[in-house]
Amino acid sequence: MLNKRNIDQINDSGQLVIPARQPVPERITESLPPHSKRLKKEDQILNSAQKLIIQYGFDKTTVEEIAREAGVSKGAIYLHFPSKYAILDRLVERETRKVLEDLIQHLDADSRGYTVFNIYKFSVRALLHNPFLAAMYTRDRKTLGEYGTRLMSGEIGRAGMNFSADFIRHFQHAGMIDPDVNPEVLGHIMTGLKYGLAGMSAVEISPEKLEAISDLTGEMFQRAFGREDGDQAAAQAALKEMFAAGLSLLAQLQTEQKRSAS
């Protein structure tokens, strides 16, 4: 049925003109709670938990203390996380994802690209500048408690943060590492030295000296075993694939850990 409004919208050819859909008024969209607000609150809680866990250890940190540090109620904590263990799970996942994403960004931006030197340098620097990450890597029981130590032991340590034999093989196939090198042996050497450097972050050595040590160690690996004329695209794809597998494994182990703890 045509009313006056319809008639006004009929063109010279007798066709009804459907007006363009108008955007939602700004005042309405502003009243909708954005998803980012929830993520921001979660990050606020996680940052506070991370600070307290580094300072006092996971076992001695309570939900009440996390709430107080974050400036929220205890009930607000449970709106985002069902337990203190869930907070640690999320922290481990967040910091693991962050270091992997940062590593990719650094490698993409650096002129030497995906060389052994760069991967070693940037991954060690990430540990030196993040005490929680260093505790994850060294499986520091004082910081992570028994729950966190079990979570970081075994497969996740090999898949997510170590220079595994698979990592070496992938980069050998990409032409970035000498194909004659034994992958298992080189992986153990690189991981052991990285572990030692992460532990040195607790000693009174300046960050600048630690970075210089890690850079020199990476350069030694590059000169002895690395190649700079390999397939950078293949190396990048392999690294991203391994990181994705590591994050997937982390989620799986977190689920198994929850089942065993219940």
PDB file of N, CA and C in Angstrom, residues 53-87:
ATOM      1  N   ILE A  53      53.087 -12.450  40.631  1.00  0.00           N
ATOM      2  CA  ILE A  53      53.693 -13.778  40.501  1.00  0.00           C
ATOM      3  C   ILE A  53      55.211 -13.661  40.422  1.00  0.00           C
ATOM      4  N   ILE A  54      55.696 -12.670  39.683  1.00  0.00           N
ATOM      5  CA  ILE A  54      57.143 -12.455  39.596  1.00  0.00           C
ATOM      6  C   ILE A  54      57.704 -12.070  40.962  1.00  0.00           C
ATOM      7  N   GLN A  55      56.949 -11.267  41.701  1.00  0.00           N
ATOM      8  CA  GLN A  55      57.438 -10.760  42.984  1.00  0.00           C
ATOM      9  C   GLN A  55      57.336 -11.792  44.106  1.00  0.00           C
ATOM     10  N   TYR A  56      56.201 -12.519  44.162  1.00  0.00           N
ATOM     11  CA  TYR A  56      55.966 -13.416  45.295  1.00  0.00           C
ATOM     12  C   TYR A  56      55.874 -14.894  44.911  1.00  0.00           C
ATOM     13  N   GLY A  57      55.684 -15.183  43.640  1.00  0.00           N
ATOM     14  CA  GLY A  57      55.487 -16.561  43.216  1.00  0.00           C
ATOM     15  C   GLY A  57      54.008 -16.886  43.089  1.00  0.00           C
ATOM     16  N   PHE A  58      53.692 -17.817  42.212  1.00  0.00           N
ATOM     17  CA  PHE A  58      52.299 -18.162  41.943  1.00  0.00           C
ATOM     18  C   PHE A  58      51.607 -18.747  43.169  1.00  0.00           C
ATOM     19  N   ASP A  59      52.280 -19.658  43.872  1.00  0.00           N
ATOM     20  CA  ASP A  59      51.649 -20.334  45.002  1.00  0.00           C
ATOM     21  C   ASP A  59      51.276 -19.369  46.122  1.00  0.00           C
ATOM     22  N   LYS A  60      52.059 -18.306  46.302  1.00  0.00           N
ATOM     23  CA  LYS A  60      51.813 -17.367  47.396  1.00  0.00           C
ATOM     24  C   LYS A  60      50.922 -16.196  46.985  1.00  0.00           C
ATOM     25  N   THR A  61      50.582 -16.125  45.720  1.00  0.00           N
ATOM     26  CA  THR A  61      49.725 -15.041  45.234  1.00  0.00           C
ATOM     27  C   THR A  61      48.269 -15.482  45.283  1.00  0.00           C
ATOM     28  N   THR A  62      47.413 -14.656  45.868  1.00  0.00           N
ATOM     29  CA  THR A  62      45.996 -14.992  45.981  1.00  0.00           C
ATOM     30  C   THR A  62      45.162 -14.173  45.003  1.00  0.00           C
ATOM     31  N   VAL A  63      43.948 -14.641  44.764  1.00  0.00           N
ATOM     32  CA  VAL A  63      43.028 -13.913  43.889  1.00  0.00           C
ATOM     33  C   VAL A  63      42.695 -12.553  44.492  1.00  0.00           C
ATOM     34  N   GLU A  64      42.570 -12.509  45.826  1.00  0.00           N
ATOM     35  CA  GLU A  64      42.287 -11.238  46.495  1.00  0.00           C
ATOM     36  C   GLU A  64      43.394 -10.218  46.226  1.00  0.00           C
ATOM     37  N   GLU A  65      44.635 -10.661  46.273  1.00  0.00           N
ATOM     38  CA  GLU A  65      45.762  -9.754  46.029  1.00  0.00           C
ATOM     39  C   GLU A  65      45.793  -9.286  44.576  1.00  0.00           C
ATOM     40  N   ILE A  66      45.464 -10.187  43.666  1.00  0.00           N
ATOM     41  CA  ILE A  66      45.413  -9.809  42.253  1.00  0.00           C
ATOM     42  C   ILE A  66      44.330  -8.759  42.032  1.00  0.00           C
ATOM     43  N   ALA A  67      43.169  -8.968  42.657  1.00  0.00           N
ATOM     44  CA  ALA A  67      42.068  -8.008  42.529  1.00  0.00           C
ATOM     45  C   ALA A  67      42.465  -6.648  43.083  1.00  0.00           C
ATOM     46  N   ARG A  68      43.128  -6.653  44.232  1.00  0.00           N
ATOM     47  CA  ARG A  68      43.550  -5.393  44.851  1.00  0.00           C
ATOM     48  C   ARG A  68      44.559  -4.664  43.964  1.00  0.00           C
ATOM     49  N   GLU A  69      45.507  -5.409  43.419  1.00  0.00           N
ATOM     50  CA  GLU A  69      46.521  -4.808  42.555  1.00  0.00           C
ATOM     51  C   GLU A  69      45.902  -4.262  41.270  1.00  0.00           C
ATOM     52  N   ALA A  70      44.891  -4.967  40.755  1.00  0.00           N
ATOM     53  CA  ALA A  70      44.241  -4.550  39.507  1.00  0.00           C
ATOM     54  C   ALA A  70      43.201  -3.457  39.727  1.00  0.00           C
ATOM     55  N   GLY A  71      42.847  -3.214  40.989  1.00  0.00           N
ATOM     56  CA  GLY A  71      41.847  -2.197  41.283  1.00  0.00           C
ATOM     57  C   GLY A  71      40.437  -2.628  40.942  1.00  0.00           C
ATOM     58  N   VAL A  72      40.176  -3.941  41.071  1.00  0.00           N
ATOM     59  CA  VAL A  72      38.838  -4.466  40.793  1.00  0.00           C
ATOM     60  C   VAL A  72      38.410  -5.335  41.969  1.00  0.00           C
ATOM     61  N   SER A  73      37.150  -5.729  41.966  1.00  0.00           N
ATOM     62  CA  SER A  73      36.658  -6.603  43.022  1.00  0.00           C
ATOM     63  C   SER A  73      37.049  -8.049  42.736  1.00  0.00           C
ATOM     64  N   LYS A  74      37.011  -8.860  43.776  1.00  0.00           N
ATOM     65  CA  LYS A  74      37.301 -10.286  43.602  1.00  0.00           C
ATOM     66  C   LYS A  74      36.277 -10.923  42.664  1.00  0.00           C
ATOM     67  N   GLY A  75      35.030 -10.466  42.771  1.00  0.00           N
ATOM     68  CA  GLY A  75      33.993 -10.985  41.884  1.00  0.00           C
ATOM     69  C   GLY A  75      34.277 -10.671  40.428  1.00  0.00           C
ATOM     70  N   ALA A  76      34.872  -9.494  40.173  1.00  0.00           N
ATOM     71  CA  ALA A  76      35.202  -9.121  38.796  1.00  0.00           C
ATOM     72  C   ALA A  76      36.254 -10.056  38.212  1.00  0.00           C
ATOM     73  N   ILE A  77      37.166 -10.519  39.067  1.00  0.00           N
ATOM     74  CA  ILE A  77      38.175 -11.472  38.605  1.00  0.00           C
ATOM     75  C   ILE A  77      37.495 -12.729  38.075  1.00  0.00           C
ATOM     76  N   TYR A  78      36.510 -13.228  38.850  1.00  0.00           N
ATOM     77  CA  TYR A  78      35.850 -14.477  38.474  1.00  0.00           C
ATOM     78  C   TYR A  78      34.906 -14.314  37.290  1.00  0.00           C
ATOM     79  N   LEU A  79      34.574 -13.090  36.941  1.00  0.00           N
ATOM     80  CA  LEU A  79      33.805 -12.864  35.717  1.00  0.00           C
ATOM     81  C   LEU A  79      34.656 -13.147  34.482  1.00  0.00           C
ATOM     82  N   HIS A  80      35.969 -13.009  34.641  1.00  0.00           N
ATOM     83  CA  HIS A  80      36.882 -13.207  33.517  1.00  0.00           C
ATOM     84  C   HIS A  80      37.615 -14.547  33.585  1.00  0.00           C
ATOM     85  N   PHE A  81      37.911 -15.002  34.808  1.00  0.00           N
ATOM     86  CA  PHE A  81      38.682 -16.234  34.973  1.00  0.00           C
ATOM     87  C   PHE A  81      38.048 -17.086  36.066  1.00  0.00           C
ATOM     88  N   PRO A  82      37.805 -18.365  35.799  1.00  0.00           N
ATOM     89  CA  PRO A  82      37.136 -19.211  36.796  1.00  0.00           C
ATOM     90  C   PRO A  82      38.004 -19.561  37.998  1.00  0.00           C
ATOM     91  N   SER A  83      39.332 -19.410  37.877  1.00  0.00           N
ATOM     92  CA  SER A  83      40.214 -19.775  38.981  1.00  0.00           C
ATOM     93  C   SER A  83      41.570 -19.096  38.813  1.00  0.00           C
ATOM     94  N   LYS A  84      42.385 -19.196  39.846  1.00  0.00           N
ATOM     95  CA  LYS A  84      43.746 -18.657  39.774  1.00  0.00           C
ATOM     96  C   LYS A  84      44.567 -19.419  38.735  1.00  0.00           C
ATOM     97  N   TYR A  85      44.289 -20.711  38.611  1.00  0.00           N
ATOM     98  CA  TYR A  85      45.005 -21.519  37.620  1.00  0.00           C
ATOM     99  C   TYR A  85      44.678 -21.053  36.201  1.00  0.00           C
ATOM    100  N   ALA A  86      43.439 -20.640  35.991  1.00  0.00           N
ATOM    101  CA  ALA A  86      43.045 -20.138  34.668  1.00  0.00           C
ATOM    102  C   ALA A  86      43.783 -18.844  34.338  1.00  0.00           C
ATOM    103  N   ILE A  87      44.059 -18.037  35.356  1.00  0.00           N
ATOM    104  CA  ILE A  87      44.831 -16.808  35.138  1.00  0.00           C
ATOM    105  C   ILE A  87      46.239 -17.154  34.674  1.00  0.00           C
TER     106      ILE A  87
END
